Amino acid sequence: MTQTMVESRPGTATAQAPAGEGQARSREAVLRVFRGDASGGSEVEYRVPVAPGMVVLDAIHWIQAHRAPDLAVRWNCKAAKCGSCSAEVNGKPSLMCKTRLDHFAQDRTISVRPMKTFPIIKDLVTDVSWNYEVNKRIPPFKPRPGADWRWQQSDVDRVQEFRKCIECFLCQDVCHVLRTHELKHQFAGPRFFVRIAGLEMHPMDGEDRSGFLKDHAGIGLCNITKCCTEVCPESITITDNAIIPLKERVVDWFYDPLRMVWRKLTGR
Amino acid sequence: MEKYETHEHDVLVIGAGGAGLRATIEAAHQGVSVGLVCKSLLGKAHTVMAEGGVAAALAHVDPQDGWETHFRDTMKGGSFLNHWRMAQIHAQESPDRVRELEHWGALFDRTQDGRILQRAFGGHTWKRLAHVGDRTGLEMIRTLQDQVVHLGVPVYMECTITRLFTEGGRIAGAMAYWRESGRFVVFRAKAVVIATGGVGKSYKVTSNSWEYSGDGQTLAYEAGAELIDLEFVQFHPTGMVWPPGVMGLLVTEGVRGEGGILRNAKGERFMWKYLPEARRHEYAVDEDEARRWVEAAVENRQTDDKRPPELSTRDNVARAIYTEVREGRGTPHGGAYLDISYLPAERVQRKLPSMYHQFMELADVDITQQPMEVGPTMHYMMGGIRVDPDTASSTVPGLYAAGEAAAGLHGANRLGGNSLSDLLVFGRRAGLSAAQYAKALASNPRLDEREIEREAGETLAPFERTSGESPYDVHRDLQTCMDRHVGIFRVQEDLELGLKTLATLKERARKVRVEGTRLYNPGWHLARDLANMITVSEGITRGALLRKESRGAHSRLDHPSMDPALGKVNFCVSRAGEEMKVAATPLPEMPAELRYLFEMAKEKVG
Ligand SMILES: Cc1cc2nc3c(=O)[nH]c(=O)nc-3n(C[C@H](O)[C@H](O)[C@H](O)COP(=O)(O)OP(=O)(O)OC[C@H]3O[C@@H](n4cnc5c(N)ncnc54)[C@H](O)[C@@H]3O)c2cc1C
Ligand code: SF4
Ligand code: SF4
Ligand code: FES
């Protein structure tokens, strides 16, 4: 084993077999992958040889290379950094590049399906363009006039959390307001509350998005179930740190008369 | 009524990474019509993965820093094969470009006095990399992306450009297909900016994604542009080596910037052994000094102690690790140990959060407690499209290039952090020049219907074949060939064999067959990308054959030293009919006032 790996560094004499081939014939995983498009489809079973540390995305790539070259899937980084490879693995919204095969019981079939909340294009690829449309409507960063561009790390620790978002849209996929109630036209979804929180809590930002949050982003529709927080691969505490403070802002802005007067006077 | 969906723009930007986005913003600011095309969804380009930081001589942490030192470091790092003017512009303009990002909303980590914090990186004399933990690229791409979105620029996502059209030698437009539907799109454009990134997918062990198939270099080459320096392929010293599925994934140089120590299986800290004599004085003399430097960095204070030897340039560290492994001192999975666990766990988690999670989740290694195992991985392409330093224009009128797809700034080896700054500086210049060119153009170039038809036919050909190999098989063999014959250490016979293999691969790629329909079909997409990978791989190999010396990232075992004569030329690849032509072209000479900067510092030029 050691030897194979040594020789597989670039520039050396022997190339290594692709992950999953050759070395670890001993174990196979059984995947049931959704195959189909807008006109319908079904799960297809594939048996995939397993290598140590293998993730679901590796298995999908193996299937493409050996069984189904036209199997559609999105991916880029393979390191949970780009948010491309979102799918539902055994019903759980997950990044395929981060979901290890050895976390499932050996004898269990692993089902891999596209995100349900978005219209299917083909196989594991869905049409997520709605998210890009929502994003366009969010009032952008607007620096306060005359701002001094100095602040302490402690001032931005909180807002940096929101900026970790890799736009995998798994939180959008799981949120019942979008998934079950299909209120896409009224509700921006957790991803965009995270984004708005990132703008609102930016130390230099001078824009006010309370009206947008209430009337266009539909923040009132969120009933704090925290399902979004549970699936976030970046461990962003979406509900507690982003949504709840934003809800409070909206309440403050629209319903607290003293603050309203103060804000009118100070322009904030 | 046109047969294919058609769009018209003054400037078409291909690629939505840092370079393409920055070019788009600048062109849009000039008031011309801009279209932006990318193969993936917006925000998923390689730039999003960049971890360590963006290099700019802001001098927030080390007040001694300035553009002159950044310039010198870049030239030395590139073994003086860089285009001096690009290195100068880059060093002078990157601070403004970073500050501009901040004004667009980017939130960098802070110094104690509230300014942008900078960290140390290999080959940089001073702490120079502005960063956001280890997700700098994410912050950068989101900030740029938001600018583009709010400028209202149309973004053609998941759309792959397969050909550039010219009329009378100047740019006229481009052809693409939607990855989703497989349908064709024609773009009419007065100017095109190529910002498509690199070619990592020619190698198996790489930190690069499927997008890096050398598309931009090939598009330019086929349109008649010159490519230079293709033999300079950067192998990043620290990729993951275990487990197999993540082999090649990047471990940011930020780990070493924060104090990470490299040891071999015998526990020896080997980097001192590999420091080039000429540079030894720039590094700590012993473990004590290196430790004091790290302590000062942790406490955010100035020090006269020199940096640890792990912060040598990438080419050097990659060869060191490779050599340790080859000589039998490798770790169980064939790498070296990289250890940061001696620092407080809290600091490691705060400064390197994604590395912490990457190792925890994918390799079951807790980097706050145990060392990582790392080894070289193909990472970056120094070579690419030859551009004019001031305007970023290629040798084809109307064609511009920036970012990893362009060449010249980094010479024989890129310093870490110099890519993100490259994207901003030259992305902006490319967008500006392309817009100016488009505005000045008297007449609209015309597209030739026959060329459009020919391109459509060629792209669809793999569906027509009833026999032929799967593109995945040819791709695998290409990667094996490049890993094996055109890797870190090169020799004549290997390279010749590589070239021969590439010729057969080219034939095989022409005959691949794809299954299924045109709807989101990765096999078909790969079939198309393969041809580009092979073209650039051939350029890499031909350049490597001719460069009978070792310089920067290019190491010839059969020619282990530098040849001063070869230090004065770039190998330039261009198309002559169906053949690839390679010629030595003279490197522009550095003017006296810049040479003087080296003399002042008592450093040798060349
Ligand atoms: C893991 C990793 C970490 C890194 N860390 C750092 C770092 O800390 N500091 C640093 O300075 N550098 C770093 N780099 C290098 C740096 O990130 C890249 O060199 C840089 O981001 C490239 O930017 P770009 O704009 O040239 O291309 P990219 O960001 O790769 O964008 C290329 C774009 O072109 C598009 N494209 C490609 N082909 C086509 C086509 N045929 N048609 C349409 N569109 C196309 C793609 O879809 C994409 O949008 C890192 C690289 C990696 C892989
Ligand atoms: S907490 Fe709100 S946003 Fe999150 S899943 Fe529940 S309802 Fe949706
Ligand atoms: S908030 Fe988390 S789950 Fe939602 S898109 Fe961002 S990274 Fe994904
Ligand atoms: S491939 Fe980037 S997050 Fe999975």
PDB file of N, CA and C in Angstrom, chain B residues 298 340-350 368:
ATOM      1  N   VAL B 298       2.499  35.251  16.062  1.00  0.00           N
ATOM      2  CA  VAL B 298       1.294  34.951  16.832  1.00  0.00           C
ATOM      3  C   VAL B 298       0.897  36.160  17.662  1.00  0.00           C
ATOM      4  N   ILE B 340       1.354  21.739  12.797  1.00  0.00           N
ATOM      5  CA  ILE B 340       0.986  23.040  13.355  1.00  0.00           C
ATOM      6  C   ILE B 340       0.401  22.818  14.752  1.00  0.00           C
ATOM      7  N   SER B 341       0.433  21.551  15.201  1.00  0.00           N
ATOM      8  CA  SER B 341      -0.264  21.198  16.446  1.00  0.00           C
ATOM      9  C   SER B 341       0.431  21.748  17.687  1.00  0.00           C
ATOM     10  N   TYR B 342       1.642  22.286  17.504  1.00  0.00           N
ATOM     11  CA  TYR B 342       2.330  22.829  18.683  1.00  0.00           C
ATOM     12  C   TYR B 342       1.789  24.211  19.067  1.00  0.00           C
ATOM     13  N   LEU B 343       0.994  24.811  18.170  1.00  0.00           N
ATOM     14  CA  LEU B 343       0.367  26.096  18.510  1.00  0.00           C
ATOM     15  C   LEU B 343      -0.926  25.830  19.288  1.00  0.00           C
ATOM     16  N   PRO B 344      -1.414  26.817  20.036  1.00  0.00           N
ATOM     17  CA  PRO B 344      -2.674  26.603  20.763  1.00  0.00           C
ATOM     18  C   PRO B 344      -3.805  26.218  19.805  1.00  0.00           C
ATOM     19  N   ALA B 345      -4.586  25.222  20.194  1.00  0.00           N
ATOM     20  CA  ALA B 345      -5.654  24.711  19.322  1.00  0.00           C
ATOM     21  C   ALA B 345      -6.595  25.830  18.884  1.00  0.00           C
ATOM     22  N   GLU B 346      -6.844  26.737  19.780  1.00  0.00           N
ATOM     23  CA  GLU B 346      -7.788  27.819  19.480  1.00  0.00           C
ATOM     24  C   GLU B 346      -7.270  28.669  18.320  1.00  0.00           C
ATOM     25  N   ARG B 347      -5.965  28.925  18.314  1.00  0.00           N
ATOM     26  CA  ARG B 347      -5.412  29.750  17.242  1.00  0.00           C
ATOM     27  C   ARG B 347      -5.490  29.026  15.890  1.00  0.00           C
ATOM     28  N   VAL B 348      -5.153  27.748  15.902  1.00  0.00           N
ATOM     29  CA  VAL B 348      -5.205  26.968  14.664  1.00  0.00           C
ATOM     30  C   VAL B 348      -6.621  26.980  14.098  1.00  0.00           C
ATOM     31  N   GLN B 349      -7.589  26.791  14.970  1.00  0.00           N
ATOM     32  CA  GLN B 349      -8.974  26.756  14.499  1.00  0.00           C
ATOM     33  C   GLN B 349      -9.448  28.103  13.988  1.00  0.00           C
ATOM     34  N   ARG B 350      -8.894  29.166  14.556  1.00  0.00           N
ATOM     35  CA  ARG B 350      -9.338  30.488  14.132  1.00  0.00           C
ATOM     36  C   ARG B 350      -8.651  30.920  12.846  1.00  0.00           C
ATOM     37  N   THR B 368      -5.011  20.077  15.186  1.00  0.00           N
ATOM     38  CA  THR B 368      -4.573  20.756  16.405  1.00  0.00           C
ATOM     39  C   THR B 368      -3.842  19.779  17.331  1.00  0.00           C
TER      40      THR B 368
END
